[in-house]
Structure formats: C-alpha cells, structure tokens
Amino acid sequence: MTFDIRKIGDRLFNGEHGELVRYIIVGLLNVLITWVAYAVFVTVSIAPWISNALSWIVGVAVAFLMNKVYVFQSSSTDFKTVRKEVTSFFFGRILTGALALVGFPLLYNAGLDFAFLGVDGFLAKVITSGLEIALNYVLSKYVVFNSDSE
C-alpha cells in the first residue's frame, strides 16, 4: 500500500464533499482573519463594539473573494452574474453580520466577556463567528453562487 498525498488531497478537496471541506478551511481562515483584526483594533484602544464591527467588514471583503474563487469556484466574469453574486453575497453578510452585531453585545453583557490572550470579549466573538459560518454557507451555496438560479 502506497501513501500518495496528492491523491488524498485531491479526494479531500475535490471529492464528494470537497466544497464543504474547502468552505470549512476558508471559513476557519476567515474567522482567524477577523479575530486577528478584532485583536489588533482592541489592542490599539478601539472599543470592543467598534472593533467587532470593523473586523466584520474586513472579514466580508476577504470572504467574498475566497468563496467565489476557491470554495464555490465561480469563474463567471459576466457583469450581470458577478453583480448578482456581489449583491447577494453582501446582503447575506449584512443579514448574518446584523446577527453578530446584535449577538455579540448580548453575549458580552450576559457575562461571556472573558478575555483570551489579553483580548476582551473573545468568547462572545467565538460564538457569534460560529453561527455566522453556518448561516453564511447555506446562503452562499443556495443563493449567492447557485448557478441553477440563473
């Protein structure tokens, strides 16, 4: 029995569940990017509430590019299609972002304001990020990058 890492990688990323695997990896990377952005903003003395909003904006911009190109492999360059993708992606993110913007202070004020590595409110950020990942996958798969809706 030989161990071929290329075949394993191909099966993992392009097999039956490849899209979901890519989404999870990109989602985790994007969450990491938003957490780092949040930590940087808080560290430079920006209030946790504003830092949360700013880190969300950074995450949305990065997420669109990674999801379009890597996860859902939308190669469309037609203006009408790209405009539909951008518009529905950002409206979906506004919806889930509103959930995070409302949920974060609710969780923070409910006592989930624990600091991690000196960053205030990190537990509330982790919980709201997890909810966003799940909802964003559903919206991206079935609304934004759904070629059947053309």
Coordinates of N, CA, C and O in Angstrom, one line a residue:
M1 N 0.8 -1.2 0.0 CA 0.0 0.0 0.0 C 0.9 1.2 0.0 O 1.7 1.4 0.9
T2 N 0.7 2.1 -1.0 CA 1.5 3.3 -1.1 C 0.7 4.5 -0.5 O -0.6 4.5 -0.6
F3 N 1.4 5.5 -0.1 CA 0.8 6.7 0.5 C 1.0 7.8 -0.5 O 2.1 8.3 -0.6
D4 N 0.0 8.2 -1.2 CA 0.1 9.3 -2.2 C -0.7 10.5 -1.7 O -1.9 10.5 -1.7
I5 N 0.1 11.5 -1.2 CA -0.5 12.7 -0.6 C -1.3 13.5 -1.6 O -2.4 14.0 -1.3
R6 N -0.9 13.4 -2.9 CA -1.7 14.2 -3.9 C -3.1 13.6 -4.1 O -4.0 14.3 -4.3
K7 N -3.1 12.2 -4.1 CA -4.4 11.6 -4.3 C -5.4 11.9 -3.1 O -6.5 12.1 -3.3
I8 N -4.8 11.8 -1.9 CA -5.6 12.1 -0.7 C -6.1 13.5 -0.7 O -7.2 13.8 -0.5
G9 N -5.2 14.5 -1.1 CA -5.6 15.9 -1.1 C -6.6 16.1 -2.2 O -7.6 16.8 -2.0
D10 N -6.5 15.5 -3.4 CA -7.4 15.6 -4.4 C -8.8 15.1 -4.0 O -9.8 15.7 -4.3
R11 N -8.8 13.9 -3.4 CA -10.1 13.3 -3.0 C -10.7 14.2 -1.9 O -11.9 14.4 -1.9
L12 N -9.9 14.7 -1.0 CA -10.4 15.6 0.1 C -11.0 16.9 -0.4 O -12.1 17.3 0.0
F13 N -10.3 17.6 -1.3 CA -10.7 18.9 -1.7 C -11.6 18.9 -2.9 O -12.3 19.9 -3.2
N14 N -11.6 17.8 -3.7 CA -12.4 17.8 -5.0 C -13.3 16.6 -5.0 O -14.0 16.5 -6.0
G15 N -13.4 15.9 -4.0 CA -14.3 14.7 -3.9 C -15.7 15.1 -3.6 O -16.1 16.3 -3.8
E16 N -16.5 14.1 -3.2 CA -17.9 14.3 -3.0 C -18.2 15.5 -2.0 O -19.2 16.2 -2.2
H17 N -17.4 15.6 -1.0 CA -17.6 16.7 0.0 C -16.5 17.8 -0.1 O -16.4 18.5 0.9
G18 N -15.9 17.9 -1.2 CA -14.8 18.9 -1.4 C -15.2 20.3 -1.2 O -14.5 21.1 -0.5
E19 N -16.4 20.7 -1.6 CA -16.9 22.0 -1.5 C -17.0 22.4 0.0 O -16.6 23.4 0.5
L20 N -17.6 21.5 0.8 CA -17.8 21.7 2.2 C -16.4 21.7 2.9 O -16.2 22.6 3.8
V21 N -15.5 20.9 2.5 CA -14.1 20.9 3.1 C -13.5 22.2 2.8 O -12.9 22.9 3.7
R22 N -13.6 22.7 1.6 CA -13.0 24.0 1.2 C -13.6 25.1 2.0 O -13.0 26.0 2.4
Y23 N -15.0 25.0 2.1 CA -15.7 26.1 2.9 C -15.2 26.1 4.3 O -15.0 27.2 4.9
I24 N -15.1 25.0 4.9 CA -14.7 24.9 6.3 C -13.3 25.5 6.5 O -13.0 26.4 7.4
I25 N -12.4 25.2 5.6 CA -11.0 25.7 5.7 C -11.0 27.2 5.4 O -10.4 28.0 6.2
V26 N -11.7 27.7 4.4 CA -11.8 29.1 4.1 C -12.5 29.8 5.3 O -12.1 30.9 5.7
G27 N -13.5 29.2 5.8 CA -14.3 29.8 6.9 C -13.4 30.0 8.1 O -13.4 31.0 8.8
L28 N -12.6 28.9 8.4 CA -11.7 29.0 9.6 C -10.7 30.0 9.4 O -10.3 30.8 10.3
L29 N -10.1 30.1 8.2 CA -9.1 31.1 7.8 C -9.7 32.5 8.0 O -9.1 33.4 8.5
N30 N -10.9 32.7 7.5 CA -11.6 34.0 7.5 C -11.9 34.3 9.0 O -11.8 35.5 9.3
V31 N -12.4 33.4 9.8 CA -12.6 33.7 11.2 C -11.3 34.1 11.8 O -11.3 35.1 12.6
L32 N -10.2 33.4 11.5 CA -8.9 33.8 12.1 C -8.5 35.2 11.7 O -8.1 36.0 12.5
I33 N -8.8 35.6 10.4 CA -8.5 36.9 9.9 C -9.4 37.9 10.7 O -8.8 39.0 11.1
T34 N -10.6 37.6 10.9 CA -11.5 38.6 11.7 C -11.1 38.7 13.1 O -11.1 39.8 13.7
W35 N -10.7 37.6 13.7 CA -10.2 37.6 15.1 C -8.9 38.4 15.2 O -8.8 39.2 16.2
V36 N -8.0 38.2 14.3 CA -6.8 39.0 14.4 C -7.1 40.5 14.2 O -6.5 41.3 14.9
A37 N -8.0 40.8 13.2 CA -8.3 42.2 13.0 C -9.0 42.7 14.3 O -8.6 43.8 14.7
Y38 N -9.9 41.9 14.9 CA -10.5 42.4 16.2 C -9.5 42.6 17.2 O -9.5 43.7 17.9
A39 N -8.5 41.7 17.4 CA -7.5 41.8 18.4 C -6.6 43.1 18.1 O -6.3 43.8 19.1
V40 N -6.3 43.3 16.9 CA -5.5 44.5 16.6 C -6.2 45.8 16.9 O -5.7 46.7 17.5
F41 N -7.5 45.8 16.5 CA -8.3 47.0 16.8 C -8.4 47.3 18.3 O -8.3 48.4 18.8
V42 N -8.7 46.2 19.1 CA -8.8 46.3 20.5 C -7.5 46.7 21.1 O -7.4 47.6 22.0
T43 N -6.4 46.1 20.6 CA -5.1 46.4 21.2 C -4.7 47.9 21.0 O -4.0 48.4 21.8
V44 N -5.2 48.5 19.9 CA -4.8 49.9 19.7 C -5.9 50.8 20.3 O -6.1 52.0 19.9
S45 N -6.6 50.3 21.3 CA -7.6 51.0 22.1 C -8.8 51.5 21.4 O -9.5 52.5 21.8
I46 N -9.3 50.7 20.4 CA -10.6 50.9 19.8 C -11.6 50.1 20.7 O -11.3 48.9 21.0
A47 N -12.7 50.6 21.0 CA -13.7 50.0 21.9 C -14.1 48.6 21.3 O -14.1 48.5 20.0
P48 N -14.3 47.6 22.1 CA -14.7 46.3 21.6 C -15.9 46.3 20.6 O -15.9 45.5 19.7
W49 N -16.9 47.2 20.8 CA -18.0 47.2 20.0 C -17.6 47.7 18.6 O -18.1 47.1 17.6
I50 N -16.8 48.7 18.5 CA -16.3 49.2 17.2 C -15.4 48.2 16.6 O -15.4 48.0 15.3
S51 N -14.5 47.6 17.4 CA -13.6 46.7 16.8 C -14.3 45.5 16.2 O -13.9 44.9 15.2
N52 N -15.4 45.1 16.8 CA -16.2 44.0 16.3 C -16.7 44.3 14.9 O -16.7 43.5 14.0
A53 N -17.3 45.5 14.8 CA -17.8 46.0 13.5 C -16.7 46.1 12.4 O -16.9 45.6 11.3
L54 N -15.6 46.6 12.8 CA -14.5 46.8 11.8 C -14.0 45.4 11.4 O -13.7 45.2 10.2
S55 N -13.8 44.5 12.3 CA -13.3 43.2 12.0 C -14.3 42.5 11.1 O -13.9 41.7 10.2
W56 N -15.6 42.7 11.2 CA -16.6 42.1 10.4 C -16.4 42.6 8.9 O -16.5 41.9 8.0
I57 N -16.2 43.9 8.8 CA -16.0 44.5 7.4 C -14.8 43.9 6.7 O -14.9 43.5 5.5
V58 N -13.7 43.7 7.4 CA -12.5 43.1 6.9 C -12.9 41.7 6.4 O -12.5 41.2 5.3
G59 N -13.6 40.9 7.3 CA -13.9 39.6 7.0 C -14.8 39.4 5.8 O -14.6 38.5 5.0
V60 N -15.8 40.3 5.6 CA -16.7 40.2 4.4 C -15.9 40.4 3.1 O -16.1 39.6 2.2
A61 N -15.1 41.3 3.1 CA -14.3 41.6 1.9 C -13.4 40.4 1.5 O -13.4 39.9 0.3
V62 N -12.7 39.8 2.5 CA -11.9 38.7 2.2 C -12.7 37.4 1.9 O -12.4 36.7 0.9
A63 N -13.8 37.3 2.5 CA -14.7 36.1 2.3 C -15.3 36.0 0.9 O -15.4 35.0 0.3
F64 N -15.7 37.2 0.4 CA -16.3 37.2 -1.0 C -15.2 36.6 -2.0 O -15.6 35.7 -2.7
L65 N -14.1 37.1 -1.9 CA -13.0 36.7 -2.9 C -12.7 35.2 -2.7 O -12.6 34.5 -3.7
M66 N -12.5 34.8 -1.5 CA -12.1 33.4 -1.2 C -13.3 32.4 -1.6 O -13.0 31.3 -2.1
N67 N -14.5 32.8 -1.3 CA -15.7 31.9 -1.6 C -15.9 31.9 -3.1 O -16.2 30.8 -3.6
K68 N -15.9 33.0 -3.8 CA -16.1 33.0 -5.2 C -15.1 32.1 -5.9 O -15.4 31.3 -6.7
V69 N -13.8 32.4 -5.7 CA -12.8 31.8 -6.4 C -12.4 30.3 -6.0 O -12.4 29.4 -6.8
Y70 N -12.3 30.1 -4.7 CA -11.8 28.9 -4.2 C -12.9 27.9 -3.8 O -12.9 26.7 -4.1
V71 N -13.9 28.3 -3.0 CA -14.9 27.4 -2.4 C -15.9 27.0 -3.5 O -16.0 25.8 -3.8
F72 N -16.6 27.9 -4.0 CA -17.7 27.6 -5.0 C -17.2 27.7 -6.4 O -18.0 27.4 -7.3
Q73 N -15.9 28.0 -6.6 CA -15.3 28.0 -7.9 C -16.1 28.7 -9.0 O -16.3 28.1 -10.1
S74 N -16.6 29.8 -8.7 CA -17.4 30.6 -9.7 C -16.5 31.4 -10.6 O -15.8 32.3 -10.1
S75 N -16.4 30.9 -11.8 CA -15.5 31.6 -12.7 C -16.2 32.6 -13.6 O -15.6 33.1 -14.6
S76 N -17.4 32.9 -13.3 CA -18.2 33.9 -14.1 C -17.5 35.2 -14.1 O -17.1 35.7 -13.0
T77 N -17.5 35.8 -15.3 CA -16.9 37.2 -15.4 C -18.0 38.1 -16.0 O -17.7 39.3 -16.2
D78 N -19.1 37.5 -16.4 CA -20.2 38.3 -17.0 C -20.7 39.3 -15.9 O -20.9 38.9 -14.8
F79 N -20.8 40.6 -16.3 CA -21.1 41.6 -15.4 C -22.4 41.4 -14.6 O -22.4 41.6 -13.4
K80 N -23.4 40.9 -15.3 CA -24.7 40.7 -14.6 C -24.6 39.6 -13.6 O -25.1 39.7 -12.5
T81 N -23.9 38.5 -13.9 CA -23.7 37.4 -12.9 C -22.9 37.9 -11.7 O -23.2 37.6 -10.6
V82 N -21.7 38.5 -12.0 CA -20.9 39.0 -10.9 C -21.6 40.0 -10.0 O -21.5 40.0 -8.8
R83 N -22.3 40.9 -10.7 CA -23.1 41.9 -9.9 C -24.1 41.2 -9.0 O -24.3 41.5 -7.8
K84 N -24.8 40.1 -9.5 CA -25.7 39.4 -8.7 C -25.0 38.7 -7.5 O -25.5 38.7 -6.4
E85 N -23.8 38.1 -7.8 CA -23.1 37.4 -6.7 C -22.6 38.4 -5.7 O -22.8 38.2 -4.5
V86 N -22.1 39.5 -6.1 CA -21.6 40.6 -5.1 C -22.8 41.1 -4.3 O -22.7 41.1 -3.1
T87 N -23.9 41.4 -5.0 CA -25.0 42.0 -4.3 C -25.6 41.0 -3.3 O -25.8 41.3 -2.1
S88 N -25.9 39.8 -3.7 CA -26.5 38.8 -2.8 C -25.5 38.4 -1.7 O -25.9 38.1 -0.6
F89 N -24.2 38.3 -2.0 CA -23.2 37.9 -1.0 C -23.2 39.0 0.1 O -23.3 38.7 1.3
F90 N -23.1 40.3 -0.3 CA -23.1 41.3 0.7 C -24.4 41.5 1.5 O -24.3 41.7 2.7
F91 N -25.5 41.3 0.8 CA -26.8 41.4 1.6 C -26.9 40.2 2.5 O -27.4 40.4 3.7
G92 N -26.4 39.0 2.1 CA -26.4 37.9 3.0 C -25.5 38.1 4.2 O -25.8 37.8 5.4
R93 N -24.3 38.7 3.9 CA -23.4 39.0 5.0 C -23.9 40.1 5.9 O -23.7 40.1 7.1
I94 N -24.7 41.0 5.4 CA -25.3 42.1 6.2 C -26.3 41.4 7.2 O -26.3 41.7 8.4
L95 N -27.1 40.5 6.7 CA -28.0 39.7 7.5 C -27.3 39.0 8.6 O -27.7 39.2 9.8
T96 N -26.3 38.2 8.3 CA -25.6 37.5 9.3 C -24.7 38.4 10.2 O -24.5 38.1 11.3
G97 N -24.2 39.5 9.6 CA -23.5 40.5 10.3 C -24.3 41.2 11.4 O -23.9 41.4 12.5
A98 N -25.6 41.4 11.0 CA -26.5 42.0 12.0 C -26.7 41.1 13.1 O -26.8 41.5 14.3
L99 N -26.8 39.8 12.8 CA -26.9 38.8 13.9 C -25.7 38.9 14.8 O -25.8 38.9 16.1
A100 N -24.5 39.0 14.2 CA -23.3 39.1 15.1 C -23.2 40.4 15.8 O -22.8 40.4 17.0
L101 N -23.6 41.5 15.2 CA -23.6 42.8 15.8 C -24.5 42.9 17.0 O -24.3 43.6 18.0
V102 N -25.7 42.2 16.9 CA -26.6 42.2 18.0 C -26.3 41.1 19.0 O -26.3 41.3 20.2
G103 N -25.8 40.0 18.5 CA -25.5 38.9 19.4 C -24.3 39.1 20.2 O -24.2 38.7 21.4
F104 N -23.2 39.7 19.6 CA -22.0 40.0 20.4 C -22.3 40.8 21.7 O -21.9 40.3 22.7
P105 N -22.9 41.9 21.6 CA -23.1 42.7 22.9 C -24.0 41.9 23.8 O -23.9 42.0 25.1
L106 N -25.0 41.2 23.3 CA -25.9 40.4 24.2 C -25.1 39.4 24.9 O -25.2 39.2 26.2
L107 N -24.2 38.6 24.2 CA -23.4 37.6 24.9 C -22.4 38.3 25.8 O -22.1 37.8 26.9
Y108 N -21.8 39.3 25.3 CA -20.8 40.1 26.1 C -21.4 40.5 27.5 O -20.8 40.3 28.5
N109 N -22.6 41.2 27.4 CA -23.2 41.7 28.6 C -23.8 40.6 29.4 O -24.1 40.8 30.6
A110 N -24.0 39.4 28.9 CA -24.6 38.3 29.6 C -23.5 37.6 30.4 O -23.8 36.6 31.1
G111 N -22.3 38.1 30.3 CA -21.2 37.5 31.1 C -20.2 36.7 30.3 O -19.2 36.2 30.8
L112 N -20.3 36.7 29.0 CA -19.3 36.0 28.1 C -18.3 37.0 27.6 O -17.9 37.0 26.5
D113 N -17.8 37.8 28.5 CA -16.9 38.9 28.2 C -15.4 38.5 28.6 O -14.6 39.3 28.6
F114 N -15.2 37.2 28.7 CA -13.9 36.7 29.1 C -12.8 37.1 28.1 O -13.0 37.2 26.9
A115 N -11.7 37.5 28.6 CA -10.5 37.8 27.8 C -9.7 36.6 27.5 O -9.6 35.7 28.3
F116 N -9.2 36.5 26.3 CA -8.3 35.5 25.9 C -7.0 36.1 25.3 O -7.1 37.0 24.4
L117 N -5.9 35.8 25.8 CA -4.6 36.4 25.5 C -4.7 37.9 25.6 O -4.1 38.7 24.8
G118 N -5.4 38.4 26.6 CA -5.5 39.8 26.9 C -6.5 40.5 26.0 O -6.5 41.7 26.1
V119 N -7.3 39.8 25.2 CA -8.3 40.4 24.3 C -9.6 40.3 24.9 O -10.2 39.2 25.1
D120 N -10.2 41.4 25.3 CA -11.5 41.5 25.9 C -12.7 41.0 25.0 O -12.7 41.3 23.8
G121 N -13.6 40.2 25.5 CA -14.7 39.8 24.7 C -14.5 38.6 23.7 O -15.4 38.4 22.8
F122 N -13.4 37.9 23.8 CA -13.1 36.9 22.8 C -14.1 35.8 22.8 O -14.4 35.3 21.7
L123 N -14.7 35.3 23.9 CA -15.6 34.2 23.9 C -16.9 34.6 23.2 O -17.4 33.8 22.3
A124 N -17.4 35.8 23.4 CA -18.6 36.2 22.6 C -18.3 36.3 21.1 O -19.1 35.9 20.3
K125 N -17.1 36.7 20.8 CA -16.7 36.7 19.4 C -16.6 35.3 18.8 O -17.0 35.1 17.6
V126 N -16.1 34.3 19.5 CA -16.0 33.0 19.0 C -17.4 32.4 18.7 O -17.7 31.8 17.7
I127 N -18.3 32.6 19.6 CA -19.7 32.1 19.5 C -20.4 32.7 18.3 O -21.0 32.0 17.5
T128 N -20.4 34.0 18.2 CA -21.0 34.7 17.1 C -20.4 34.3 15.7 O -21.1 34.1 14.7
S129 N -19.1 34.1 15.7 CA -18.4 33.7 14.5 C -18.9 32.3 14.0 O -19.1 32.1 12.8
G130 N -19.0 31.4 15.0 CA -19.5 30.0 14.6 C -20.9 30.0 14.0 O -21.2 29.3 13.0
L131 N -21.8 30.8 14.5 CA -23.1 31.0 13.9 C -23.1 31.6 12.5 O -23.8 31.1 11.6
E132 N -22.2 32.6 12.4 CA -22.1 33.2 11.1 C -21.6 32.2 10.0 O -22.1 32.2 8.9
I133 N -20.6 31.4 10.4 CA -20.1 30.4 9.4 C -21.2 29.5 8.9 O -21.3 29.3 7.7
A134 N -22.0 28.9 9.7 CA -23.0 28.0 9.3 C -24.0 28.7 8.4 O -24.4 28.2 7.4
L135 N -24.5 29.9 8.9 CA -25.5 30.6 8.1 C -25.0 31.1 6.7 O -25.7 31.0 5.7
N136 N -23.7 31.5 6.7 CA -23.1 32.0 5.5 C -22.9 30.9 4.5 O -23.1 31.1 3.3
Y137 N -22.6 29.7 4.9 CA -22.5 28.6 4.0 C -23.8 28.3 3.3 O -23.9 28.2 2.0
V138 N -24.9 28.2 4.0 CA -26.2 28.0 3.4 C -26.6 29.1 2.4 O -27.0 28.8 1.3
L139 N -26.4 30.3 2.8 CA -26.7 31.4 1.9 C -25.8 31.4 0.7 O -26.3 31.6 -0.5
S140 N -24.5 31.2 0.8 CA -23.6 31.2 -0.3 C -23.9 30.0 -1.3 O -23.9 30.2 -2.5
K141 N -24.1 28.9 -0.7 CA -24.4 27.7 -1.5 C -25.7 27.8 -2.3 O -25.8 27.4 -3.5
Y142 N -26.8 28.2 -1.6 CA -28.1 28.1 -2.2 C -28.6 29.4 -2.8 O -29.6 29.4 -3.5
V143 N -28.0 30.5 -2.5 CA -28.4 31.8 -3.0 C -27.4 32.5 -3.9 O -27.6 32.8 -5.0
V144 N -26.2 32.7 -3.3 CA -25.2 33.6 -3.9 C -24.5 32.9 -5.2 O -24.6 33.4 -6.3
F145 N -24.0 31.7 -5.0 CA -23.2 31.1 -6.0 C -23.9 29.9 -6.6 O -23.4 28.9 -7.1
N146 N -25.3 29.9 -6.6 CA -26.1 28.9 -7.1 C -26.3 29.1 -8.6 O -27.2 30.0 -9.0
S147 N -25.7 28.4 -9.4 CA -25.8 28.6 -10.9 C -27.1 28.2 -11.4 O -27.6 28.6 -12.5
D148 N -27.9 27.4 -10.6 CA -29.3 27.0 -11.0 C -30.2 28.2 -11.0 O -31.3 28.1 -11.6
S149 N -29.9 29.2 -10.2 CA -30.8 30.4 -10.1 C -30.7 31.3 -11.3 O -31.4 32.3 -11.3
E150 N -29.8 31.0 -12.2 CA -29.7 31.9 -13.4 C -30.9 31.8 -14.3 O -31.4 30.8 -14.5

